[in-house]
Coordinates of C-alpha atoms in Angstrom, one line a residue:
X908 CA 35.9 7.2 -3.0
X909 CA 35.8 8.9 0.8
X910 CA 36.1 6.8 3.5
X911 CA 32.6 8.0 4.3
X912 CA 31.4 6.6 0.9
X913 CA 33.0 3.1 1.6
X914 CA 31.7 3.1 5.2
X915 CA 28.2 4.0 4.0
X916 CA 28.4 1.5 1.2
X917 CA 29.5 -1.6 3.6
X918 CA 26.3 -0.6 5.9
X919 CA 24.0 -0.9 3.2
X920 CA 25.3 -3.9 1.7
X921 CA 25.4 -5.5 5.7
X922 CA 21.8 -4.3 5.5
X923 CA 20.6 -6.2 2.3
X924 CA 22.5 -9.4 3.1
X925 CA 20.9 -9.8 6.6
X926 CA 17.5 -9.4 5.0
X927 CA 18.3 -12.0 2.6
X928 CA 19.6 -14.3 5.1
X929 CA 16.1 -14.1 6.5
X930 CA 15.0 -15.3 3.3
X931 CA 13.7 -11.7 2.0
X932 CA 14.0 -10.9 -1.4
X933 CA 15.6 -7.5 -1.5
X934 CA 16.4 -4.9 -4.3
X935 CA 18.0 -1.5 -4.4
X936 CA 16.7 1.5 -3.7
X937 CA 17.8 4.8 -4.6
X938 CA 20.7 6.0 -2.3
X939 CA 18.9 8.1 0.6
X940 CA 15.3 7.6 -0.6
X941 CA 12.4 4.9 -0.9
X942 CA 12.1 4.8 -5.2
X943 CA 13.5 1.8 -6.5
X944 CA 17.0 2.1 -8.3
X945 CA 16.5 -0.5 -10.5
X946 CA 15.5 0.5 -14.5
X947 CA 11.7 0.8 -15.3
X948 CA 9.9 -0.5 -18.3
X949 CA 10.4 2.9 -20.7
X950 CA 14.5 2.8 -19.8
X951 CA 14.5 -1.0 -20.0
X952 CA 17.7 -1.9 -22.2
X953 CA 16.0 -5.5 -23.1
X954 CA 19.4 -7.0 -22.4
X955 CA 20.4 -9.7 -19.5
X956 CA 17.5 -10.7 -17.2
X957 CA 15.1 -8.4 -19.4
X958 CA 16.4 -9.8 -22.9
X959 CA 13.0 -11.7 -23.4
X960 CA 11.1 -8.4 -22.0
X961 CA 11.0 -6.0 -19.2
X962 CA 11.2 -7.8 -15.7
X963 CA 9.9 -5.7 -12.9
X964 CA 11.8 -4.8 -9.6
X965 CA 9.4 -7.7 -7.7
X966 CA 10.5 -10.1 -9.9
X967 CA 14.4 -8.9 -9.9
X968 CA 14.5 -8.5 -6.3
X969 CA 16.8 -11.8 -4.8
X970 CA 18.1 -13.4 -1.7
X971 CA 21.2 -14.4 -3.8
X972 CA 24.3 -13.3 -1.8
X973 CA 26.5 -13.1 -4.9
X974 CA 23.9 -10.7 -6.9
X975 CA 23.4 -8.9 -3.6
X976 CA 27.3 -7.7 -3.5
X977 CA 27.4 -7.2 -7.3
X978 CA 24.2 -4.6 -7.0
X979 CA 25.4 -2.8 -3.8
X980 CA 29.2 -2.5 -5.3
X981 CA 27.8 0.0 -7.7
X982 CA 26.5 2.5 -4.9
X983 CA 25.3 3.3 -1.2
X984 CA 21.9 2.0 -2.2
X985 CA 18.9 1.8 0.4
X986 CA 17.3 -1.7 0.8
X987 CA 14.1 -2.4 -0.4
X988 CA 12.1 -5.6 0.3
X989 CA 9.5 -7.0 -2.1
X990 CA 7.0 -8.5 0.3
X991 CA 5.1 -10.8 -1.9
X992 CA 8.3 -13.1 -2.8
X993 CA 9.4 -12.8 0.7
X994 CA 6.2 -14.4 2.0
X995 CA 5.7 -11.5 4.1
X996 CA 2.5 -9.1 4.9
X997 CA 3.8 -5.8 6.5
X998 CA 1.5 -3.7 8.2
X999 CA 2.6 0.2 7.9
X1000 CA 1.5 2.5 10.8
X1001 CA 1.7 5.6 9.5
X1002 CA 1.9 9.0 11.6
X1003 CA -0.4 11.6 9.9
X1004 CA 1.9 14.2 8.0
X1005 CA 1.5 18.0 9.1
X1006 CA 0.0 20.1 6.8
X1007 CA 2.2 23.2 6.0
X1008 CA 1.0 26.2 8.1
X1009 CA -2.2 24.6 8.8
X1010 CA -1.8 22.2 11.8
X1011 CA -1.9 18.4 11.4
X1012 CA -4.4 15.9 10.1
X1013 CA -7.3 15.0 12.5
X1014 CA -7.4 11.5 11.4
X1015 CA -5.6 9.1 14.0
X1016 CA -2.3 7.9 13.6
X1017 CA -1.9 4.1 12.5
X1018 CA -0.8 2.7 15.9
X1019 CA -4.0 4.3 17.5
X1020 CA -6.2 3.0 14.8
X1021 CA -4.4 -0.6 14.8
X1022 CA -4.7 -0.5 18.7
X1023 CA -8.3 -0.1 18.3
X1024 CA -8.6 -3.1 15.9
X1025 CA -6.8 -5.6 18.2
X1026 CA -9.1 -4.5 21.0
X1027 CA -12.1 -5.0 18.7
X1028 CA -10.7 -8.3 18.0
X1029 CA -10.5 -9.3 21.7
X1030 CA -6.4 -9.8 21.1
X1031 CA -3.3 -7.9 22.5
X1032 CA -0.9 -5.9 20.4
X1033 CA 1.0 -8.9 18.5
X1034 CA 4.5 -9.2 18.9
X1035 CA 6.5 -9.5 15.9
X1036 CA 9.4 -7.9 14.4
X1037 CA 8.9 -4.4 14.1
X1038 CA 10.8 -1.4 12.3
X1039 CA 10.5 2.1 13.5
X1040 CA 10.3 4.6 10.3
X1041 CA 12.2 8.2 10.4
X1042 CA 8.7 9.7 10.6
X1043 CA 7.8 7.8 13.8
X1044 CA 5.5 5.2 12.4
X1045 CA 6.2 1.5 12.1
X1046 CA 6.4 -1.5 10.0
X1047 CA 5.1 -4.8 11.7
X1048 CA 6.1 -8.1 9.9
X1049 CA 4.1 -11.2 9.3
X1050 CA 4.3 -14.1 7.7
X1051 CA 1.6 -14.5 4.9
X1052 CA -0.4 -17.9 5.5
X1053 CA 0.8 -20.2 2.9
X1054 CA -1.3 -20.9 -0.6
X1055 CA -2.9 -17.3 0.1
X1056 CA -1.8 -14.2 -2.3
X1057 CA -3.0 -11.2 -0.5
X1058 CA -3.3 -7.7 -2.1
X1059 CA -1.7 -4.5 -0.7
X1060 CA -3.8 -2.0 0.7
X1061 CA -4.2 1.7 1.3
X1062 CA -6.1 3.0 4.2
X1063 CA -8.8 0.4 3.6
X1064 CA -8.0 -1.4 7.1
X1065 CA -8.0 1.8 9.0
X1066 CA -7.0 5.3 8.9
X1067 CA -3.3 5.9 8.2
X1068 CA -2.8 1.8 8.1
X1069 CA -1.5 0.4 5.0
X1070 CA -0.6 -3.0 4.2
X1071 CA 2.2 -4.4 1.8
X1072 CA 2.0 -8.2 0.6
X1073 CA 2.0 -8.8 -3.3
X1074 CA 2.9 -6.0 -5.7
X1075 CA 4.1 -4.1 -2.4
X1076 CA 7.7 -2.9 -1.2
X1077 CA 8.9 -2.0 2.2
X1078 CA 11.9 0.0 3.0
X1079 CA 14.3 -2.4 5.3
X1080 CA 16.0 -1.8 8.7
X1081 CA 19.5 0.1 8.2
X1082 CA 18.0 2.2 5.3
X1083 CA 18.3 6.1 5.8
X1084 CA 16.6 9.0 4.2
X1085 CA 17.4 12.8 5.1
X1086 CA 14.2 12.4 7.5
X1087 CA 16.1 9.6 9.5
X1088 CA 16.9 5.8 9.7
X1089 CA 14.8 2.9 9.8
X1090 CA 15.3 1.0 12.9
X1091 CA 14.7 -2.4 14.5
X1092 CA 12.6 -1.6 17.7
X1093 CA 11.5 -5.3 18.3
X1094 CA 13.8 -7.9 17.1
X1095 CA 11.0 -10.9 18.0
X1096 CA 10.6 -13.7 15.5
X1097 CA 8.2 -12.5 12.9
X1098 CA 4.7 -13.9 13.8
X1099 CA 2.1 -15.4 12.0
X1100 CA -0.5 -13.0 10.4
X1101 CA -3.2 -12.8 13.0
X1102 CA -6.6 -14.7 11.8
X1103 CA -8.6 -11.4 12.3
X1104 CA -6.4 -9.3 10.3
X1105 CA -6.4 -12.2 7.7
X1106 CA -10.0 -11.8 7.5
X1107 CA -9.7 -8.5 6.5
X1108 CA -7.2 -8.6 4.1
X1109 CA -8.3 -11.5 2.1
X1110 CA -10.2 -10.9 -0.7
X1111 CA -14.1 -11.6 -0.5
X1112 CA -15.5 -14.2 -2.6
X1113 CA -16.9 -13.1 -6.2
X1114 CA -20.4 -11.4 -5.2
X1115 CA -23.6 -13.4 -6.8
X1116 CA -24.2 -12.0 -10.2
X1117 CA -26.4 -9.3 -10.3
X1118 CA -29.6 -9.1 -11.9
X1119 CA -29.2 -8.0 -16.1
X1120 CA -28.1 -4.3 -16.0
X1121 CA -31.1 -2.0 -16.1
X1122 CA -29.5 0.2 -18.7
X1123 CA -28.0 -0.2 -22.5
X1124 CA -24.3 -0.6 -22.3
X1125 CA -22.7 3.2 -22.0
X1126 CA -25.3 4.3 -20.3
X1127 CA -26.5 5.1 -16.6
X1128 CA -29.6 4.7 -14.4
X1129 CA -31.0 7.8 -13.0
X1130 CA -30.6 7.2 -9.1
X1131 CA -26.6 6.2 -10.1
X1132 CA -26.0 9.5 -11.6
X1133 CA -27.8 11.4 -9.1
X1134 CA -25.8 9.5 -6.4
X1135 CA -22.5 10.1 -8.3
X1136 CA -23.4 13.5 -8.5
X1137 CA -24.0 14.5 -4.9
X1138 CA -21.0 12.3 -3.6
X1139 CA -18.4 13.9 -5.8
X1140 CA -19.8 17.4 -5.0
X1141 CA -19.1 16.4 -1.3
X1142 CA -15.4 15.3 -1.8
X1143 CA -14.8 18.5 -3.8
X1144 CA -15.7 20.7 -1.0
X1145 CA -13.7 18.6 1.7
X1146 CA -12.0 20.2 4.4
X1147 CA -8.4 19.8 4.7
X1148 CA -7.5 16.9 6.9
X1149 CA -10.6 15.3 5.7
X1150 CA -10.1 15.2 1.8
X1151 CA -8.4 11.4 1.6
X1152 CA -10.8 9.6 4.0
X1153 CA -14.1 11.3 2.5
X1154 CA -12.6 10.5 -1.2
X1155 CA -12.2 6.8 -0.2
X1156 CA -15.2 6.3 1.5
X1157 CA -17.7 8.0 -0.9
X1158 CA -16.1 6.0 -3.9
X1159 CA -16.7 3.2 -2.0
X1160 CA -20.3 3.9 -1.5
X1161 CA -20.8 4.4 -5.3
X1162 CA -18.8 1.4 -6.6
X1163 CA -21.8 -0.8 -5.7
X1164 CA -23.5 1.1 -8.7
X1165 CA -20.5 0.0 -10.7
X1166 CA -20.6 -3.5 -9.5
X1167 CA -24.4 -3.7 -10.2
X1168 CA -23.7 -2.4 -13.7
X1169 CA -25.7 1.2 -13.1
X1170 CA -23.0 3.1 -14.0
X1171 CA -19.5 2.8 -15.9
X1172 CA -16.5 2.7 -14.2
X1173 CA -14.6 5.4 -16.0
X1174 CA -17.4 7.9 -15.2
X1175 CA -17.1 7.2 -11.5
X1176 CA -13.1 7.3 -11.6
X1177 CA -13.4 10.6 -14.0
X1178 CA -16.0 12.3 -11.7
X1179 CA -14.1 11.7 -8.1
X1180 CA -10.7 12.2 -9.6
X1181 CA -12.3 15.8 -10.7
X1182 CA -13.6 16.3 -7.3
X1183 CA -10.6 14.9 -5.5
X1184 CA -8.2 17.3 -7.6
X1185 CA -10.7 20.3 -6.9
X1186 CA -10.4 19.5 -3.2
X1187 CA -6.6 19.9 -3.5
X1188 CA -5.5 16.4 -3.5
X1189 CA -2.5 15.5 -6.0
X1190 CA -4.0 13.4 -9.0
X1191 CA -1.9 10.6 -8.5
X1192 CA -3.3 10.3 -4.9
X1193 CA -6.9 10.6 -6.2
X1194 CA -6.1 7.8 -8.8
X1195 CA -4.6 5.5 -6.0
X1196 CA -7.4 5.8 -3.6
X1197 CA -10.0 5.7 -6.1
X1198 CA -8.6 2.4 -7.5
X1199 CA -8.2 1.2 -4.0
X1200 CA -12.2 2.0 -3.1
X1201 CA -13.5 0.7 -6.2
X1202 CA -11.3 -2.9 -5.7
X1203 CA -12.8 -3.0 -2.0
X1204 CA -16.5 -2.2 -3.6
X1205 CA -15.9 -5.1 -5.9
X1206 CA -14.7 -7.4 -3.2
X1207 CA -17.5 -6.5 -0.7
X1208 CA -20.8 -5.7 -2.5
X1209 CA -23.9 -7.5 -1.8
X1210 CA -26.1 -8.5 -4.8
X1211 CA -28.4 -5.8 -5.8
X1212 CA -31.6 -7.5 -4.6
X1213 CA -29.7 -8.1 -1.0
X1214 CA -28.5 -4.7 -0.8

C-alpha cells in the first residue's frame, strides 16, 4: 500500500468518525464516488447482518466507531450519511448542469430559488451547518422535528432544490470525487428545520374520499384521456432546458385524475414516461420525476367537488 493510499484512507476514516460523533449514521460510498459501496439485494450473501434477509444501506448505516473503523480499513471509501436515521433534513441546492455544446439550463440555481422562498416566507437565509459540493452547490443541514417522518423530495419545493430525509443519503464533508471535495463552509450548529419549510415538506392529510369513480375499473373518463394526451404531447416537444420541469408540472396536473379515479396510474406513468424519453430525458429520470409528481398530487389534490 502506497503512502498516498494510506493517507487517503486515514482521511476518509477521520471524516466518517467525525460525522458519527455528531450522531450521524454513516455508511461507505465507493472511493471517489457517490454510490453506496455496500452490497445490494441481488448480491446479498444472506449472512451476517443479512442472515434473516437483505438489510439495506439505510439500516446498516452506523455511529459505532468500531464498525466504522472496520469498514474503512478495507478502502478509502467516501462517506455517506443516512439522513433519516440521523434525524436530519438536508436541503440540496443544485447548480444547473451545463448541456454539452448547448449552453446551460435556464432554470435558476438552487441557492437563488431557496433565497426567494426565504424572502417569500419573510425570513432571512438560515444560519446552519453548510457544506459546499464540488459542483458549486450547497447542502444545508437541519434537525428534523421529533415524531415527524419526512420523505425526500426532488425539485418539488423549487427548481434545483431537493431535500434528503427518510430514504435519503447525503455525501459527507471530507469526501472527494473527480470533480472536487465536499467542504464545510459554515461550521455553525445544525439548526432546527424552519417552520415554513416543514410546512412545505410535511405530507398533506389524505384527501377526503372522492365520489364514486365515473368509470368501471380499468377504464378512463374522456376528459382524463384527452387531458393526458394533450399534456403528454406538450412534454414530448419540450425544448432542452425545460424538459424536467415541464414533465414534473404536467404530471402533477394530470395526477388529480388518478386521485379521483378517472384514469389508472400505470396509464399515466406509461404515457409521461414515453413523452419524457421522446423529449430526450433518461428513462430513470423520467420514472423518478413521475413518481415524485404523482406523490405530490396524492398529498395535495382536493376532492373532486371542490377542485
